[in-house]
Amino acid sequence: MRVEQLDDLATELTEMIQTEITFGQPVEPDTDLLLTGLVDSLGVIRIVTWMEDHLEIEIDPVDVVLENFQTVALMVDYARRR
Amino acid sequence: MLPVIPGRLHLLSHLVPGAAERDPTGLALVGTDERLDHGTLATRVGQLAAALRSVGVTSGDRVVIFAPKSSQTFVAMHAALHAGGIAVPVDPRAPAPVLESLARELVPRAIIVAATTAGRWPDPSVPTIGESIDQTTSHLTWTDVDGFEASGPANRLGSDPAYIISTSGSTGRPKSIVHTHTSALRYAELAAGCYGLRPDDRMANVAPFHFDQSTFELYAAPLVGAATVLVPDVLLRFPASVSELLERERVSTWYSVPTILRQLHQRGALEQRDLRALRWVLFGGEIFPPTELRALMASIPEARFSNVYGPAEINQCMYFHLDGPPTGEQSIPIGTAWQDTELRIVGHDGAMVPQEGRGELLVRTATAMAGYWNRPELDERVFVSEPADGGLVRRWYRTGDVVERHADGLITFVGRVDRQVKIRGVRVELEAVEAALDAVDGVTASAAICVDDPEAPLVGIVETSTISDVSVVHRAIREILPPGAVPDRVVLVDSLPVTTSGKVDTVSAAQLLEVGVRT
């Protein structure tokens, strides 16, 4: 995974979530996507799949936990640690 | 206040005080941020009941619990009964039209709110308890509630209403199912017997309180003095977190819809968890494909598995204990009736099917609802009165489910007599989905169809000449439909096929899609 990929990740991830999952509802890096109900379990699967394809990584199901996917910022942090 | 006599329970509100009397220091509830023993739980229930009375709740008043699942809402489900009222759990994600309809029909006396729901109830004059964003109306905080002295359970009759669960009706107007202390208590007793529940059980509560499966933990757990481990709604989106919770809390029973169990198997990292404490897995609400059930059972080999059947109107009343993983591809039986329950299968001609054969399932049972709230015309449709000796009347509930009884006496689910479908275990009336689609500006006709795709089972086909962006439709219907009834996929078409009577032909419309259609 290249560094510039990560720099754009937050923007691209937000864009994908806004178009495909929240249908236009705005999402900020710190928006709680889960407590607000913006993202359901299928939404989580789509985000995971998108990140795997986009970053060419494999995400272990054990890593798919609330702590890593509550906000866009946390997802980017997780990707950075990978 | 009347004393609670052990072994002579007649009210649902006796369960929590009873457990506290027998084992005050035993574990009762595991929430996300606190653990309560039976004694503390009973005190908290008594305090909230006193707070509810202070805002005016008296016998028969509705208390809406409008907040995500937590130890507070678990307490509130019992406190409402304790105060003499009727508990009404409402989906915190319910859209405005549903809330307006519930507010109008149920006219609650008090509402339990969370930060995420405060201010969303359509009638701001109703007193609220919980987290709030403004103090303009009569409001008590959780700290205020802690200052109340715990009161005992109000005197009610077993035949009085205890809780109301709403499901979406075919017109979009919710159907509110009224259960009594007796129907719920009998359910708890029969469930405790059927699954051998014990004081040392730790029961995972997976279903939200507005979904009737949750009565298993809400009432059967305190009945036997077992502990309930709450699985918050948010956690369910992360199967690996759920399995971690099961291991950490040594959960021993689980009851959910197959959808959640399939996710747990696919993404729950079960092979890395020690789930030896899990002794019984119950599933119900929809069909569990045998192939996937087999795979799940292989990953939790120590547990027993049971298929559970029973519409919310009559509670669970049938069960099938699997002897082992299913061998073939035939569907898992819904089994046989438990005690205090009688089944009848009625064929197309209205005649009873005495042995093997197909027909609509009718049930009469001690766990049946009293009726729908404020809907005598619906009661008349679902209850069949059968004259009995001595001028008495037996009341049967028509399930609307078509079933088949086999030579071995076991019953399997075949389909529906109407257009109700189950989406991830939640009842959805396809007519209500179509009504919502039709209401979107620019939509001239629509068809809601259930397809054979576990990831996206509910599809809305929309006829429009003006809409080109499908997200316009998605956004609009999210404002109208309950979350479980929102189509996973919306397809735009120029024109929909119609039948000779001019109605949308949903069967032909389904052929516009490339996937198989569920019937």
Coordinates of C-alpha atoms in Angstrom, one line a residue:
Chain A
M1 CA 0.0 0.0 0.0
R2 CA 1.4 3.4 -1.0
V3 CA 1.5 6.4 1.3
E4 CA -0.4 8.7 -1.0
Q5 CA -3.2 6.1 -1.0
L6 CA -3.6 6.7 2.7
D7 CA -3.6 10.5 2.3
D8 CA -6.6 10.3 0.0
L9 CA -8.2 7.5 2.0
A10 CA -10.3 9.7 4.3
T11 CA -11.7 11.7 1.4
E12 CA -12.4 8.7 -0.8
L13 CA -13.9 6.7 2.0
T14 CA -16.2 9.6 3.0
E15 CA -17.3 10.0 -0.6
M16 CA -18.1 6.2 -1.0
I17 CA -20.0 6.2 2.3
Q18 CA -22.0 9.3 1.3
T19 CA -23.0 8.0 -2.1
E20 CA -23.5 4.3 -1.5
I21 CA -24.5 4.0 2.1
T22 CA -26.0 7.2 3.5
F23 CA -27.5 8.3 0.2
G24 CA -26.3 11.9 0.4
Q25 CA -26.4 12.4 4.1
P26 CA -23.1 14.2 5.0
V27 CA -20.4 12.4 6.9
E28 CA -17.6 14.1 8.8
P29 CA -14.4 12.3 9.8
D30 CA -15.7 12.1 13.4
T31 CA -19.3 11.4 12.7
D32 CA -20.4 8.3 14.7
L33 CA -21.6 6.2 11.9
L34 CA -22.9 3.4 14.1
L35 CA -24.7 5.0 17.1
T36 CA -26.5 7.3 14.7
G37 CA -27.7 4.3 12.7
L38 CA -26.2 5.8 9.5
V39 CA -24.4 2.5 8.8
D40 CA -26.0 -0.9 9.3
S41 CA -24.3 -4.3 9.3
L42 CA -24.5 -4.6 5.5
G43 CA -22.9 -1.1 5.4
V44 CA -20.0 -2.3 7.5
I45 CA -19.5 -5.3 5.1
R46 CA -19.5 -2.9 2.2
I47 CA -16.9 -0.6 3.8
V48 CA -14.7 -3.6 4.7
T49 CA -14.9 -4.9 1.1
W50 CA -14.2 -1.5 -0.3
M51 CA -11.1 -1.0 1.9
E52 CA -9.8 -4.5 1.0
D53 CA -10.2 -3.8 -2.8
H54 CA -9.0 -0.3 -2.6
L55 CA -6.0 -0.7 -0.4
E56 CA -5.2 -4.3 -1.6
I57 CA -5.2 -5.7 1.9
E58 CA -7.0 -8.5 3.6
I59 CA -8.9 -7.5 6.7
D60 CA -9.1 -10.2 9.3
P61 CA -12.7 -10.6 10.7
V62 CA -11.1 -10.2 14.2
D63 CA -10.2 -6.6 13.3
V64 CA -13.7 -5.8 12.2
V65 CA -14.7 -4.4 15.6
L66 CA -16.4 -1.3 16.9
E67 CA -13.1 0.3 17.9
N68 CA -11.8 0.3 14.4
F69 CA -15.0 1.2 12.4
Q70 CA -17.0 3.7 14.5
T71 CA -15.9 6.7 12.4
V72 CA -14.1 7.5 9.2
A73 CA -11.1 8.8 11.2
L74 CA -10.9 5.4 13.1
M75 CA -11.0 3.5 9.9
V76 CA -8.1 5.5 8.4
D77 CA -6.1 5.0 11.7
Y78 CA -6.7 1.3 11.3
A79 CA -5.6 1.3 7.7
R80 CA -2.5 3.3 8.7
R81 CA -1.5 0.6 11.3
R82 CA -1.7 -2.1 8.6
Chain B
M1 CA -48.6 -3.5 49.0
L2 CA -49.3 -7.2 48.6
P3 CA -46.4 -9.5 49.4
V4 CA -44.9 -11.6 46.6
I5 CA -45.5 -15.2 47.4
P6 CA -42.8 -17.5 45.9
G7 CA -44.3 -20.1 43.7
R8 CA -47.5 -18.2 43.4
L9 CA -46.5 -15.7 40.8
H10 CA -49.4 -14.2 38.9
L11 CA -47.8 -10.9 37.7
L12 CA -44.9 -10.3 35.4
S13 CA -43.9 -7.5 37.8
H14 CA -43.2 -10.2 40.5
L15 CA -40.3 -11.7 38.6
V16 CA -37.6 -9.2 39.5
P17 CA -38.5 -8.8 43.2
G18 CA -38.8 -12.6 43.4
A19 CA -35.2 -13.2 42.1
A20 CA -33.9 -10.5 44.4
E21 CA -35.5 -12.2 47.4
R22 CA -34.1 -15.6 46.5
D23 CA -30.6 -14.5 45.5
P24 CA -29.9 -10.8 46.1
T25 CA -26.2 -11.0 45.3
G26 CA -26.4 -13.2 42.2
L27 CA -25.6 -11.7 38.8
A28 CA -28.8 -10.4 37.1
L29 CA -27.7 -8.1 34.3
V30 CA -24.6 -7.3 32.3
G31 CA -24.8 -4.0 30.5
T32 CA -22.2 -2.2 28.5
D33 CA -21.0 -0.2 31.4
E34 CA -22.3 -1.8 34.5
R35 CA -23.2 -5.2 36.1
L36 CA -26.2 -5.5 38.4
D37 CA -27.0 -8.2 40.9
H38 CA -30.7 -9.2 41.5
G39 CA -31.0 -7.1 44.6
T40 CA -29.7 -3.9 42.9
L41 CA -31.8 -4.6 39.8
A42 CA -34.9 -4.8 42.0
T43 CA -34.0 -1.6 43.7
R44 CA -33.4 0.2 40.4
V45 CA -36.8 -1.1 39.1
G46 CA -38.5 0.0 42.3
Q47 CA -36.9 3.5 42.1
L48 CA -37.9 4.0 38.5
A49 CA -41.4 2.8 39.2
A50 CA -41.7 5.4 42.0
A51 CA -40.3 8.1 39.6
L52 CA -42.9 7.0 37.0
R53 CA -45.7 7.3 39.5
S54 CA -44.4 10.8 40.4
V55 CA -45.0 12.0 36.9
G56 CA -48.5 10.6 36.9
V57 CA -48.3 7.0 35.7
T58 CA -51.1 4.9 37.2
S59 CA -52.7 1.6 36.4
G60 CA -53.1 0.9 32.7
D61 CA -51.1 3.9 31.6
R62 CA -48.7 3.4 28.7
V63 CA -45.0 4.0 29.3
V64 CA -43.0 4.3 26.1
I65 CA -39.4 3.0 26.2
F66 CA -37.9 5.0 23.3
A67 CA -34.1 4.4 23.7
P68 CA -31.5 2.0 22.5
K69 CA -31.0 -1.2 24.5
S70 CA -29.1 -0.6 27.8
S71 CA -29.3 -1.6 31.4
Q72 CA -31.5 1.5 31.9
T73 CA -34.0 0.3 29.3
F74 CA -34.0 -3.2 30.7
V75 CA -34.9 -1.7 34.1
A76 CA -37.5 0.5 32.4
M77 CA -39.3 -2.5 30.8
H78 CA -39.8 -3.9 34.3
A79 CA -40.4 -0.6 36.0
A80 CA -43.3 0.3 33.7
L81 CA -45.2 -2.8 34.9
H82 CA -44.1 -2.3 38.5
A83 CA -45.8 1.2 38.4
G84 CA -49.0 -0.6 37.2
G85 CA -48.5 0.7 33.6
I86 CA -48.0 -1.0 30.3
A87 CA -44.5 -1.1 28.8
V88 CA -44.3 0.0 25.1
P89 CA -40.8 -0.5 23.7
V90 CA -40.5 1.6 20.5
D91 CA -37.7 1.2 17.9
P92 CA -35.3 4.2 18.5
R93 CA -34.8 4.3 14.7
A94 CA -38.5 4.5 13.9
P95 CA -39.3 7.2 11.3
A96 CA -41.5 10.2 12.1
P97 CA -44.8 8.9 10.5
V98 CA -44.6 5.7 12.6
L99 CA -43.9 7.7 15.8
E100 CA -46.8 10.0 15.0
S101 CA -49.2 7.1 14.6
L102 CA -48.0 5.5 17.9
A103 CA -48.3 8.8 19.8
R104 CA -51.8 9.3 18.5
E105 CA -53.1 5.8 19.2
L106 CA -51.3 4.9 22.5
V107 CA -51.2 8.3 24.2
P108 CA -48.4 7.4 26.6
R109 CA -48.3 9.0 30.1
A110 CA -44.5 8.9 30.2
I111 CA -41.5 8.3 27.9
I112 CA -38.1 6.9 28.7
V113 CA -35.6 8.6 26.4
A114 CA -31.9 8.5 25.5
A115 CA -29.7 11.3 24.1
T116 CA -30.3 10.0 20.6
T117 CA -34.1 10.0 20.9
A118 CA -34.9 12.9 23.2
G119 CA -36.9 15.5 21.4
R120 CA -38.0 13.1 18.7
W121 CA -41.3 12.0 20.2
P122 CA -44.1 13.9 18.4
D123 CA -45.9 15.0 21.5
P124 CA -43.6 17.2 23.6
S125 CA -46.1 17.6 26.4
V126 CA -45.5 14.0 27.6
P127 CA -43.2 13.8 30.7
T128 CA -39.8 12.2 29.9
I129 CA -37.3 10.4 32.0
G130 CA -33.7 9.7 31.0
E131 CA -31.2 11.7 29.0
S132 CA -32.5 15.0 27.6
I133 CA -31.3 17.9 25.5
D134 CA -33.7 20.5 26.9
Q135 CA -35.6 20.9 30.2
T136 CA -38.6 22.7 28.8
T137 CA -41.0 19.9 29.5
S138 CA -41.4 17.8 32.7
H139 CA -38.2 15.8 32.8
L140 CA -36.4 13.7 35.3
T141 CA -32.7 12.7 34.8
W142 CA -31.3 9.3 35.9
T143 CA -29.7 11.1 38.9
D144 CA -33.2 12.3 39.9
V145 CA -34.4 8.7 39.7
D146 CA -31.7 7.6 42.0
G147 CA -33.1 9.9 44.7
F148 CA -36.5 8.1 44.8
E149 CA -37.2 5.4 47.3
A150 CA -38.0 2.1 45.7
S151 CA -41.7 1.2 45.7
G152 CA -43.2 -2.3 45.4
P153 CA -45.2 -3.7 42.4
A154 CA -48.7 -2.3 41.9
N155 CA -51.6 -4.6 42.3
R156 CA -52.9 -5.7 38.9
L157 CA -54.7 -8.7 37.6
G158 CA -53.0 -11.4 35.5
S159 CA -55.5 -10.6 32.7
D160 CA -54.4 -6.9 32.6
P161 CA -52.2 -5.7 29.8
A162 CA -48.4 -5.8 30.5
Y163 CA -46.7 -4.8 27.3
I164 CA -47.4 -3.7 23.8
I165 CA -45.3 -4.6 20.8
S166 CA -45.9 -2.9 17.5
T167 CA -45.4 -4.3 14.0
S168 CA -45.9 -2.5 10.7
G169 CA -49.3 -3.2 9.2
S170 CA -50.1 -3.5 5.5
T171 CA -51.3 0.0 5.3
G172 CA -48.4 1.5 7.1
R173 CA -50.5 2.0 10.2
P174 CA -48.7 0.0 13.0
K175 CA -50.5 -3.0 14.5
S176 CA -49.9 -2.9 18.3
I177 CA -50.0 -6.3 20.0
V178 CA -51.2 -6.3 23.6
H179 CA -49.9 -9.0 25.9
T180 CA -51.1 -9.6 29.4
H181 CA -49.2 -10.4 32.6
T182 CA -50.6 -14.0 32.3
S183 CA -49.7 -14.5 28.6
A184 CA -46.2 -13.3 29.1
L185 CA -45.7 -15.1 32.4
R186 CA -46.9 -18.4 30.9
Y187 CA -44.5 -17.9 28.1
A188 CA -41.6 -17.4 30.5
E189 CA -42.6 -20.5 32.5
L190 CA -43.0 -22.7 29.4
A191 CA -39.7 -21.4 27.9
A192 CA -37.8 -22.0 31.2
G193 CA -39.1 -25.6 31.1
C194 CA -38.5 -26.2 27.4
Y195 CA -34.9 -25.1 27.6
G196 CA -34.1 -26.2 31.1
L197 CA -33.2 -22.7 32.3
R198 CA -31.2 -22.5 35.5
P199 CA -30.0 -19.8 37.9
D200 CA -26.5 -20.1 36.6
D201 CA -27.5 -19.5 33.0
R202 CA -26.2 -16.4 31.3
M203 CA -28.6 -15.5 28.6
A204 CA -27.5 -13.4 25.7
N205 CA -30.2 -10.9 24.9
V206 CA -29.8 -10.3 21.1
A207 CA -33.2 -9.0 20.0
P208 CA -34.1 -5.4 20.7
F209 CA -36.9 -5.0 23.2
H210 CA -39.4 -3.9 20.5
F211 CA -38.9 -7.3 18.9
D212 CA -40.8 -10.1 20.7
Q213 CA -37.9 -12.5 20.8
S214 CA -36.5 -10.4 23.7
T215 CA -39.2 -11.6 26.0
F216 CA -37.1 -14.8 26.4
E217 CA -34.4 -12.9 28.4
L218 CA -36.6 -10.1 29.8
Y219 CA -39.0 -12.5 31.6
A220 CA -37.6 -16.0 31.6
A221 CA -34.2 -14.9 33.1
P222 CA -35.6 -13.3 36.3
L223 CA -38.2 -16.1 36.6
V224 CA -35.4 -18.6 37.1
G225 CA -32.9 -16.2 38.6
A226 CA -30.5 -16.3 35.6
A227 CA -28.4 -13.4 34.3
T228 CA -29.1 -11.5 31.1
V229 CA -26.1 -10.4 29.0
L230 CA -27.2 -7.5 26.8
V231 CA -25.9 -7.5 23.3
P232 CA -26.2 -3.8 22.1
D233 CA -27.6 -3.2 18.7
V234 CA -24.4 -1.5 17.6
L235 CA -22.3 -4.5 18.5
L236 CA -24.3 -6.7 16.2
R237 CA -22.7 -5.0 13.2
F238 CA -19.4 -6.5 14.4
P239 CA -19.8 -10.3 14.7
A240 CA -16.2 -10.6 16.0
S241 CA -17.0 -8.3 18.9
V242 CA -20.2 -10.3 19.7
S243 CA -18.3 -13.6 19.8
E244 CA -15.7 -11.9 22.1
L245 CA -18.5 -10.9 24.4
L246 CA -19.9 -14.5 24.4
E247 CA -16.5 -15.8 25.4
R248 CA -15.8 -13.1 28.0
E249 CA -19.2 -13.4 29.7
R250 CA -19.4 -17.2 29.4
V251 CA -22.8 -16.9 27.8
S252 CA -24.9 -20.1 27.9
T253 CA -28.0 -19.4 25.8
W254 CA -28.6 -17.4 22.7
Y255 CA -31.8 -16.6 20.8
S256 CA -31.8 -14.6 17.5
V257 CA -32.9 -14.6 13.9
P258 CA -30.9 -16.9 11.6
T259 CA -29.5 -13.8 9.8
I260 CA -27.5 -12.8 12.9
L261 CA -26.2 -16.3 13.4
R262 CA -25.1 -16.6 9.8
Q263 CA -23.1 -13.3 10.2
L264 CA -21.6 -14.7 13.4
H265 CA -20.5 -17.8 11.6
Q266 CA -19.2 -16.0 8.6
R267 CA -17.4 -13.1 10.3
G268 CA -17.4 -13.9 14.0
A269 CA -13.9 -15.5 14.1
L270 CA -15.6 -18.4 16.0
E271 CA -12.6 -20.7 15.6
Q272 CA -10.6 -18.3 17.8
R273 CA -13.2 -18.2 20.6
D274 CA -13.8 -20.5 23.5
L275 CA -17.6 -20.9 23.5
R276 CA -17.9 -24.1 25.5
A277 CA -20.2 -22.4 28.0
L278 CA -22.8 -21.9 25.2
R279 CA -25.2 -24.8 25.7
W280 CA -28.3 -23.8 23.7
V281 CA -28.7 -21.8 20.6
L282 CA -32.3 -20.9 19.6
F283 CA -33.2 -19.4 16.3
G284 CA -36.5 -18.3 14.8
G285 CA -38.4 -15.7 12.9
E286 CA -37.3 -16.9 9.4
I287 CA -36.0 -20.0 7.6
F288 CA -32.5 -21.1 8.4
P289 CA -31.0 -22.6 5.2
P290 CA -29.8 -26.1 6.2
T291 CA -26.3 -25.8 4.5
E292 CA -25.5 -22.7 6.6
L293 CA -27.0 -24.2 9.8
R294 CA -24.8 -27.2 9.3
A295 CA -21.7 -25.0 9.0
L296 CA -22.7 -23.0 12.1
M297 CA -23.4 -26.1 14.2
A298 CA -19.9 -27.5 13.2
S299 CA -18.3 -24.4 14.6
I300 CA -20.2 -24.6 17.9
P301 CA -20.2 -28.4 18.4
E302 CA -21.0 -28.4 22.1
A303 CA -24.3 -26.5 21.8
R304 CA -27.8 -27.8 21.3
F305 CA -29.8 -26.1 18.5
S306 CA -33.6 -25.4 18.4
N307 CA -35.9 -23.9 15.8
V308 CA -38.5 -21.7 17.4
Y309 CA -41.8 -20.8 16.0
G310 CA -44.6 -18.4 17.0
P311 CA -45.9 -15.0 15.7
A312 CA -45.5 -12.1 18.2
E313 CA -49.3 -12.3 18.6
I314 CA -49.2 -15.6 20.4
N315 CA -45.5 -15.8 21.5
Q316 CA -43.3 -18.7 20.9
C317 CA -45.5 -21.8 21.1
M318 CA -43.7 -24.4 18.9
Y319 CA -40.2 -25.8 18.9
F320 CA -38.0 -28.3 17.3
H321 CA -34.9 -29.6 19.0
L322 CA -32.3 -30.7 16.4
D323 CA -30.7 -34.1 17.3
G324 CA -27.6 -33.1 15.2
P325 CA -26.7 -31.1 12.1
P326 CA -29.3 -31.4 9.4
T327 CA -28.3 -34.0 6.9
G328 CA -30.4 -33.1 3.8
E329 CA -31.5 -29.9 2.2
Q330 CA -35.1 -30.2 3.3
S331 CA -36.2 -27.3 5.5
I332 CA -35.9 -27.5 9.3
P333 CA -39.3 -28.4 10.9
I334 CA -40.9 -25.8 13.2
G335 CA -41.7 -28.9 15.2
T336 CA -44.6 -29.4 17.6
A337 CA -46.5 -27.4 20.1
W338 CA -45.4 -27.1 23.7
Q339 CA -47.8 -27.4 26.7
D340 CA -50.9 -25.2 27.1
T341 CA -51.2 -25.0 23.4
E342 CA -53.3 -26.6 20.7
L343 CA -52.7 -26.5 16.9
R344 CA -55.1 -26.9 14.1
I345 CA -54.4 -27.0 10.3
V346 CA -57.3 -25.8 8.1
G347 CA -57.2 -26.5 4.4
H348 CA -58.4 -24.3 1.4
D349 CA -61.9 -25.7 1.8
G350 CA -62.1 -24.5 5.4
A351 CA -62.1 -28.1 6.6
M352 CA -59.7 -29.3 9.3
V353 CA -56.6 -31.3 8.1
P354 CA -56.7 -34.1 10.7
Q355 CA -53.4 -35.9 10.0
E356 CA -50.9 -35.2 7.2
G357 CA -51.4 -32.3 4.8
R358 CA -51.2 -28.6 4.2
G359 CA -53.2 -25.6 5.3
E360 CA -53.3 -22.5 7.4
L361 CA -52.1 -22.9 11.0
L362 CA -54.5 -21.9 13.7
V363 CA -53.4 -21.9 17.4
R364 CA -55.0 -21.6 20.7
T365 CA -52.7 -21.1 23.6
A366 CA -52.3 -19.6 27.1
T367 CA -49.6 -17.3 25.6
A368 CA -51.9 -15.6 23.1
M369 CA -52.2 -11.8 23.1
A370 CA -55.4 -10.1 24.4
G371 CA -55.8 -8.4 21.1
Y372 CA -54.6 -5.5 19.0
W373 CA -54.7 -2.0 20.6
N374 CA -57.7 -0.1 19.3
R375 CA -58.2 -2.4 16.3
P376 CA -61.4 -4.4 16.8
E377 CA -61.7 -5.0 13.0
L378 CA -58.2 -6.7 13.1
D379 CA -59.1 -8.8 16.1
E380 CA -62.2 -10.0 14.3
R381 CA -60.1 -11.0 11.3
V382 CA -57.4 -12.9 13.3
F383 CA -59.4 -14.6 16.0
V384 CA -61.8 -17.4 15.2
S385 CA -64.4 -18.1 17.8
E386 CA -65.5 -21.7 18.0
P387 CA -68.5 -22.7 20.0
A388 CA -67.8 -25.2 22.8
D389 CA -70.0 -27.2 25.2
G390 CA -72.0 -25.3 27.7
G391 CA -72.3 -22.2 25.4
L392 CA -68.6 -21.4 26.0
V393 CA -66.3 -20.2 23.2
R394 CA -62.8 -21.3 22.2
R395 CA -60.7 -18.6 20.6
W396 CA -58.3 -19.6 17.9
Y397 CA -55.6 -17.4 16.4
R398 CA -55.2 -17.5 12.6
T399 CA -51.5 -17.2 12.0
G400 CA -51.7 -16.6 8.2
D401 CA -48.9 -19.1 7.9
V402 CA -49.3 -22.1 5.6
V403 CA -47.8 -25.2 7.1
E404 CA -47.5 -28.9 6.3
R405 CA -47.9 -31.7 8.8
H406 CA -45.9 -34.8 8.0
A407 CA -46.4 -38.5 8.8
D408 CA -44.1 -38.2 11.9
G409 CA -46.3 -35.4 13.2
L410 CA -43.7 -32.7 12.7
I411 CA -44.8 -29.5 11.0
T412 CA -42.9 -27.5 8.5
F413 CA -43.4 -23.9 7.3
V414 CA -44.5 -23.6 3.7
G415 CA -45.4 -19.9 3.1
R416 CA -48.0 -17.2 3.7
V417 CA -51.6 -16.7 2.9
D418 CA -50.9 -13.0 2.3
R419 CA -48.0 -10.8 1.1
Q420 CA -46.2 -10.6 4.4
V421 CA -42.5 -11.6 4.2
K422 CA -39.7 -11.9 6.7
I423 CA -36.7 -9.7 6.0
R424 CA -33.8 -10.6 8.4
G425 CA -36.5 -12.0 10.7
V426 CA -38.5 -8.8 10.7
R427 CA -42.1 -8.9 9.5
V428 CA -42.6 -6.7 6.4
E429 CA -45.9 -6.2 4.5
L430 CA -45.0 -5.7 0.9
E431 CA -48.1 -3.5 0.4
A432 CA -46.8 -1.1 3.0
V433 CA -43.4 -0.9 1.1
E434 CA -45.3 -0.2 -2.2
A435 CA -47.4 2.5 -0.5
A436 CA -44.2 4.2 0.6
L437 CA -42.6 3.9 -2.9
D438 CA -45.8 5.2 -4.5
A439 CA -45.7 8.3 -2.2
V440 CA -42.4 9.4 -3.6
D441 CA -42.7 12.4 -6.0
G442 CA -42.3 11.2 -9.6
V443 CA -43.2 7.6 -8.9
T444 CA -46.2 6.4 -10.9
A445 CA -46.3 2.7 -9.8
S446 CA -44.2 0.3 -7.8
A447 CA -43.7 -3.4 -6.9
A448 CA -42.0 -4.6 -3.7
I449 CA -40.4 -8.1 -4.2
C450 CA -38.5 -10.4 -1.9
V451 CA -35.7 -12.1 -3.9
D452 CA -33.4 -15.0 -3.2
D453 CA -30.3 -12.9 -2.2
P454 CA -29.4 -13.0 1.5
E455 CA -27.4 -9.8 1.2
A456 CA -30.2 -7.8 -0.4
P457 CA -33.5 -9.6 -0.1
L458 CA -35.9 -6.7 -0.4
V459 CA -36.2 -5.0 -3.8
G460 CA -38.4 -2.1 -4.8
I461 CA -39.1 -1.8 -8.6
V462 CA -40.2 1.7 -9.3
E463 CA -42.0 3.1 -12.4
T464 CA -40.9 6.6 -13.2
S465 CA -40.3 8.9 -16.1
T466 CA -38.8 11.8 -14.1
I467 CA -36.4 10.3 -11.6
S468 CA -33.0 9.3 -12.8
D469 CA -31.1 9.1 -9.5
V470 CA -32.1 6.1 -7.4
S471 CA -30.8 7.7 -4.2
V472 CA -33.7 10.2 -4.4
V473 CA -36.1 7.3 -3.9
H474 CA -33.8 5.8 -1.1
R475 CA -33.7 9.0 0.8
A476 CA -37.5 9.6 0.6
I477 CA -38.6 6.2 1.7
R478 CA -36.2 6.2 4.6
E479 CA -38.3 9.0 6.0
I480 CA -41.4 6.9 5.9
L481 CA -40.6 3.2 6.4
P482 CA -39.3 1.5 9.5
P483 CA -35.6 0.6 9.0
G484 CA -36.4 -3.1 8.6
A485 CA -38.8 -2.4 5.7
V486 CA -36.6 -0.2 3.6
P487 CA -35.7 -2.0 0.3
D488 CA -32.1 -3.0 0.1
R489 CA -32.2 -2.2 -3.6
V490 CA -34.3 0.1 -5.7
V491 CA -34.6 -0.5 -9.5
L492 CA -36.0 2.2 -11.8
V493 CA -38.0 1.1 -14.8
D494 CA -40.0 2.9 -17.6
S495 CA -43.1 0.9 -17.1
L496 CA -44.3 -1.9 -14.8
P497 CA -46.5 -4.8 -16.1
V498 CA -50.2 -4.7 -15.0
T499 CA -52.8 -7.4 -14.5
T500 CA -56.1 -7.4 -16.4
S501 CA -57.7 -5.6 -13.4
G502 CA -55.2 -2.8 -13.8
K503 CA -53.1 -3.6 -10.7
V504 CA -49.3 -3.9 -10.8
D505 CA -48.5 -7.5 -11.7
T506 CA -45.8 -8.2 -9.1
V507 CA -45.2 -11.7 -10.4
S508 CA -44.3 -10.5 -13.9
A509 CA -42.5 -7.5 -12.4
A510 CA -40.2 -9.8 -10.5
Q511 CA -39.1 -11.3 -13.9
L512 CA -37.5 -7.9 -14.6
L513 CA -34.9 -8.9 -12.0
E514 CA -32.1 -11.3 -12.7
V515 CA -32.4 -13.2 -9.4
G516 CA -34.7 -15.9 -8.2
V517 CA -37.8 -14.8 -6.3
R518 CA -38.8 -16.1 -2.9
T519 CA -42.4 -17.1 -2.5

